[in-house]
Coordinates of C-alpha atoms in Angstrom, one line a residue:
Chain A
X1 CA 17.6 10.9 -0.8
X2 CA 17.5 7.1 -0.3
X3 CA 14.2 5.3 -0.3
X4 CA 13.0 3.2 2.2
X5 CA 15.2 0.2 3.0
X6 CA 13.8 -3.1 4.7
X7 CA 16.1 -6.0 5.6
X8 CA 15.8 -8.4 5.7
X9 CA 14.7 -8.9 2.0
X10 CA 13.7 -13.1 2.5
X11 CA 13.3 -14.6 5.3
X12 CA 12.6 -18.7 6.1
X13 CA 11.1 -19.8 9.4
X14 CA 9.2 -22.4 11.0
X15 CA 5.9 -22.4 12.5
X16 CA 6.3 -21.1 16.4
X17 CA 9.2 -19.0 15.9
X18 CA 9.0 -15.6 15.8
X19 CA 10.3 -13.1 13.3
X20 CA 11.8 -9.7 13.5
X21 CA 11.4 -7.6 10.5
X22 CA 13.3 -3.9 10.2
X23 CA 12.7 -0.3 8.1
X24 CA 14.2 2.5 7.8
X25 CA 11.9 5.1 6.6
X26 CA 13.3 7.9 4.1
X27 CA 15.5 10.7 6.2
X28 CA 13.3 13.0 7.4
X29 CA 10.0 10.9 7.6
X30 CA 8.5 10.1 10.9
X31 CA 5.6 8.2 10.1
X32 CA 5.9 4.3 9.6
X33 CA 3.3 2.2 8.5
X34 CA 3.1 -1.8 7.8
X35 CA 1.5 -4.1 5.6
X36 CA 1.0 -7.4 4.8
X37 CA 0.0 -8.5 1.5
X38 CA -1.1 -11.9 0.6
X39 CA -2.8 -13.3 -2.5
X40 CA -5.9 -14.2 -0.2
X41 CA -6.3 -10.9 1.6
X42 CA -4.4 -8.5 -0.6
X43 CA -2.9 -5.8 0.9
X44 CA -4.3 -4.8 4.5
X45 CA -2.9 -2.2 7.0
X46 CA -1.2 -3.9 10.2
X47 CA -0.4 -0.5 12.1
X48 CA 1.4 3.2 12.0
X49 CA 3.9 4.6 14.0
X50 CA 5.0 8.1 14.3
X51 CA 7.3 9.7 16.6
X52 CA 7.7 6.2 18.8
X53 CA 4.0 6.4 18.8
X54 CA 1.4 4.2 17.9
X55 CA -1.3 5.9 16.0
X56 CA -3.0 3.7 13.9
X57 CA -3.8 -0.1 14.0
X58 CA -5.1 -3.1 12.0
X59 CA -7.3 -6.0 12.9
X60 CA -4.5 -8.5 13.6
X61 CA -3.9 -10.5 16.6
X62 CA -1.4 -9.3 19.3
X63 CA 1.2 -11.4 17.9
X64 CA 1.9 -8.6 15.7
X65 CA 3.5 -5.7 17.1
X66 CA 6.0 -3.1 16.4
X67 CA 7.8 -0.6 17.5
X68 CA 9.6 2.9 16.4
X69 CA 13.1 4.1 17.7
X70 CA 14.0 8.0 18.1
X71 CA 15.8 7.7 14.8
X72 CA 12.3 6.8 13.0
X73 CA 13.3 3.7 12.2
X74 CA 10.6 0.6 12.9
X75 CA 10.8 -2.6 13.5
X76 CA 7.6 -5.4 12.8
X77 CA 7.6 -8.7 14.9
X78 CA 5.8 -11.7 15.1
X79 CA 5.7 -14.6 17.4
X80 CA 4.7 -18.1 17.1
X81 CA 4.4 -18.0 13.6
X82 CA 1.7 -19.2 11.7
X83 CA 1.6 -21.2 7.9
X84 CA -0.7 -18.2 6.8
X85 CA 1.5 -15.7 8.4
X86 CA 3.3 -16.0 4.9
X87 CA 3.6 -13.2 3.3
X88 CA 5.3 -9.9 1.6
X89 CA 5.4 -7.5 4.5
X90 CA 5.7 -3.8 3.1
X91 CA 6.6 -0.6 4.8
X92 CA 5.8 2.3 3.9
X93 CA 7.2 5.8 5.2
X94 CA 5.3 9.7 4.9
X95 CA 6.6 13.1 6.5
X96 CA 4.3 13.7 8.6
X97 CA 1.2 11.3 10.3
X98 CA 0.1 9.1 7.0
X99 CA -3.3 9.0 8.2
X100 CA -3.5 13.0 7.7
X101 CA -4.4 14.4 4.4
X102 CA -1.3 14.6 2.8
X103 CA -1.5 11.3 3.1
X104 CA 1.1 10.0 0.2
X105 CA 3.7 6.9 1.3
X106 CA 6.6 5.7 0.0
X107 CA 6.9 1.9 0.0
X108 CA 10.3 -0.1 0.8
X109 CA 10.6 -3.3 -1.0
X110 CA 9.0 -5.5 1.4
X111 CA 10.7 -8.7 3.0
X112 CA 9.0 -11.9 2.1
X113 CA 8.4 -14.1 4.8
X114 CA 8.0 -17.9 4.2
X115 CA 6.7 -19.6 7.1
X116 CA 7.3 -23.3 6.7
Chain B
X1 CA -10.8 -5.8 5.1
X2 CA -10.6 -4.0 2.0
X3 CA -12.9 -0.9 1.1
X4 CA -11.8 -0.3 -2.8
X5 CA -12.8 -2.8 -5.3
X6 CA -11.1 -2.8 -8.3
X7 CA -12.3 -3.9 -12.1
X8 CA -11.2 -5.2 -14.3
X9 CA -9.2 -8.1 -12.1
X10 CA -7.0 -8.3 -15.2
X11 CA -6.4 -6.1 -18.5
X12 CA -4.1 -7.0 -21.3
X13 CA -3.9 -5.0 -24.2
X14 CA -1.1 -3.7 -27.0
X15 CA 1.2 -1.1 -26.7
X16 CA 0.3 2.5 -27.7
X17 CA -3.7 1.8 -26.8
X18 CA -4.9 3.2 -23.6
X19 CA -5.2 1.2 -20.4
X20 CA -8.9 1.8 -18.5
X21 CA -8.7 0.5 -14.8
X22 CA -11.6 1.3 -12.2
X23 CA -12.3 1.3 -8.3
X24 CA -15.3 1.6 -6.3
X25 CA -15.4 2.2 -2.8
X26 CA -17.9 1.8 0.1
X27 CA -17.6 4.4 2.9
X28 CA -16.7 8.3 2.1
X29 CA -13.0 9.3 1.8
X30 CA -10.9 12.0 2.0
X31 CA -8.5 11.0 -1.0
X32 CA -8.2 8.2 -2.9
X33 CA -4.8 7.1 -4.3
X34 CA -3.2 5.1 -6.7
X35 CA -0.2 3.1 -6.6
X36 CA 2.0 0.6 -9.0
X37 CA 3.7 -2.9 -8.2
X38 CA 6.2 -4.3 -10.3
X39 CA 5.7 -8.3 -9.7
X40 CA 5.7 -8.5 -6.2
X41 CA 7.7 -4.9 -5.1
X42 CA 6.8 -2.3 -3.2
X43 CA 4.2 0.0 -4.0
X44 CA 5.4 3.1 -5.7
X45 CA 3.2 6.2 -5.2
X46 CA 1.2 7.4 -8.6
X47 CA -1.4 9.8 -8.0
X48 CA -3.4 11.0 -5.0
X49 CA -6.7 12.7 -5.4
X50 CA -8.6 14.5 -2.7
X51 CA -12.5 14.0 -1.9
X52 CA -13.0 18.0 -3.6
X53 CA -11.5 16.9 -6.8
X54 CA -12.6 15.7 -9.6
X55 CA -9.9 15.2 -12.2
X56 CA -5.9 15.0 -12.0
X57 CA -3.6 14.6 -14.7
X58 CA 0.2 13.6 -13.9
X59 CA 1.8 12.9 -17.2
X60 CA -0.1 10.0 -19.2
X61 CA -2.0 9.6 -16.0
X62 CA -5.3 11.0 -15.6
X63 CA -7.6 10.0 -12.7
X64 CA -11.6 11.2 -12.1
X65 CA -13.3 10.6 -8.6
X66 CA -16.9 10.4 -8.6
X67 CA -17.8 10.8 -4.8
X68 CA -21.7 10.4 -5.4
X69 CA -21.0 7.0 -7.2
X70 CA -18.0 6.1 -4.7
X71 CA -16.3 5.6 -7.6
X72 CA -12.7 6.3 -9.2
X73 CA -10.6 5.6 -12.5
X74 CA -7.6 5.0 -13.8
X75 CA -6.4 5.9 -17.3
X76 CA -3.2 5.6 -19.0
X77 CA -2.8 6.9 -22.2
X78 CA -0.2 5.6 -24.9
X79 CA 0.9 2.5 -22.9
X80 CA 4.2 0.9 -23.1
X81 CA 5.2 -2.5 -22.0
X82 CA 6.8 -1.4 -19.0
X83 CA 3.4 -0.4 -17.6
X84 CA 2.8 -3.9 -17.2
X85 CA 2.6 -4.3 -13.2
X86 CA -0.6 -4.3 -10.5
X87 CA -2.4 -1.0 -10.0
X88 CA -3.8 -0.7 -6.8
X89 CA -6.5 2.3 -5.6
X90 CA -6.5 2.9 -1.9
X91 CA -8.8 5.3 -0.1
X92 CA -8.3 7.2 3.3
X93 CA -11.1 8.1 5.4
X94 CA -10.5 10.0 8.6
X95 CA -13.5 7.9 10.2
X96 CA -11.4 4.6 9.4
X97 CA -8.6 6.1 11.6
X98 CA -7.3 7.3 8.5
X99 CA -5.3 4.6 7.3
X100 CA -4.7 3.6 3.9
X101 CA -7.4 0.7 2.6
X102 CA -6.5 -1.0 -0.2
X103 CA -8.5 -2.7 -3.4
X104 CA -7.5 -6.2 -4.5
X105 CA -5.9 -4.3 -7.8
X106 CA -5.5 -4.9 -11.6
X107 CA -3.1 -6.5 -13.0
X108 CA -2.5 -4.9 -16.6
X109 CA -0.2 -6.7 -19.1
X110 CA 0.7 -4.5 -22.1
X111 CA 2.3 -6.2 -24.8
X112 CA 5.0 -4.9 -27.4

């Protein structure tokens, strides 16, 4: 099976724009989750989707948000970007709801967002 | 905010030794996990270990959970230079919502 692809893989903005980041989990998974790691705050849970449904979410400001299509795939934006929005934003996708004890994910290679 | 902290911060040692890496957390869990990162990746999934276990072995990997400590480790036996990458632990705990909660991580360099 194919992993889990995000795209895009590098992205270059400017502070105020907004960003829209995409994943497509591995066929099969309906669980999405997002991350954003940073060499300050490491890695920290934004939020979780599964089956179009928001289940799970971070302590980030509302100008994160995301959402899931019917087809499991996810999509992560952000408006009026910020300098310390910079980051490696990771997906990761799971079978069932990641939050349950099964509970293993399997990580797409992150886009890396450059806010300039 | 980040439940696991990981020691050490950093671990370099030679090829063939074995590679120590620990995690303590704050809150109680239901598993704890482990993942790799090559240089800036994605995580890639090692070993999960639920709150009832104690010890798990996958291949050079053996992990022990210490739930009255809060604690967790990491060993790799026989290291080889493309081990080198960050470990991470991350915990889940269904009173955090059950999301994954991850450590700041260990970098371990293994030199040929």
């Amino acid at each position: 099976k194919a992993g889990v692809t995000q795209t895009p893989r590098y992205l270059i903005k400017t502070r105020g724009q907004q960003v829209t980041l995409s994943c497509s989990p591995i066929s099969g998974h309906r669980s999405v989750s997002w991350y954003q790691q940073t060499p300050g705050q490491g890695l920290q849970f934004l939020f979780e989707y599964f089956s179009e449904t928001q289940r799970n979410k971070g302590n980030f400001p509302g100008r994160f948000s995301g959402r899931q299509f019917s087809n499991s795939r996810s999509e992560m934006n952000v408006s009026t970007l910020e300098l310390g929005d910079s980051a490696l934003y990771l997906c990761a996708s799971s079978l069932g709801w990641a939050s349950g004890n099964s509970g293993t994910q399997y990580f797409g290679p992150g886009t890396r967002l450059t806010v300039l | 905010s980040q439940q696991g902290e990981e020691d050490p911060q950093a671990l370099s040692i030679q090829e063939g030794e074995n590679a120590t890496m620990n995690c303590s957390y704050k809150t109680s869990i239901n598993n704890l996990q482990w993942y790799r990162q090559n240089s800036g990746r994605g995580l890639v999934h090692l070993i999960l270990i639920r709150s009832n276990e104690r010890e798990k072995h996958s291949g050079r990997l053996r992990v022990t959970l210490d739930t009255s400590k809060k604690s967790s480790s990491l060993l790799i036996t026989a290291s080889r230079a493309a081990d080198t990458a960050s470990y991470f632990c991350a915990t889940v705990s269904y009173n955090q919502g059950g999301k994954l909660i991850f450590g700041q991580g260990t970098e371990l360099s293994v030199k040929p």
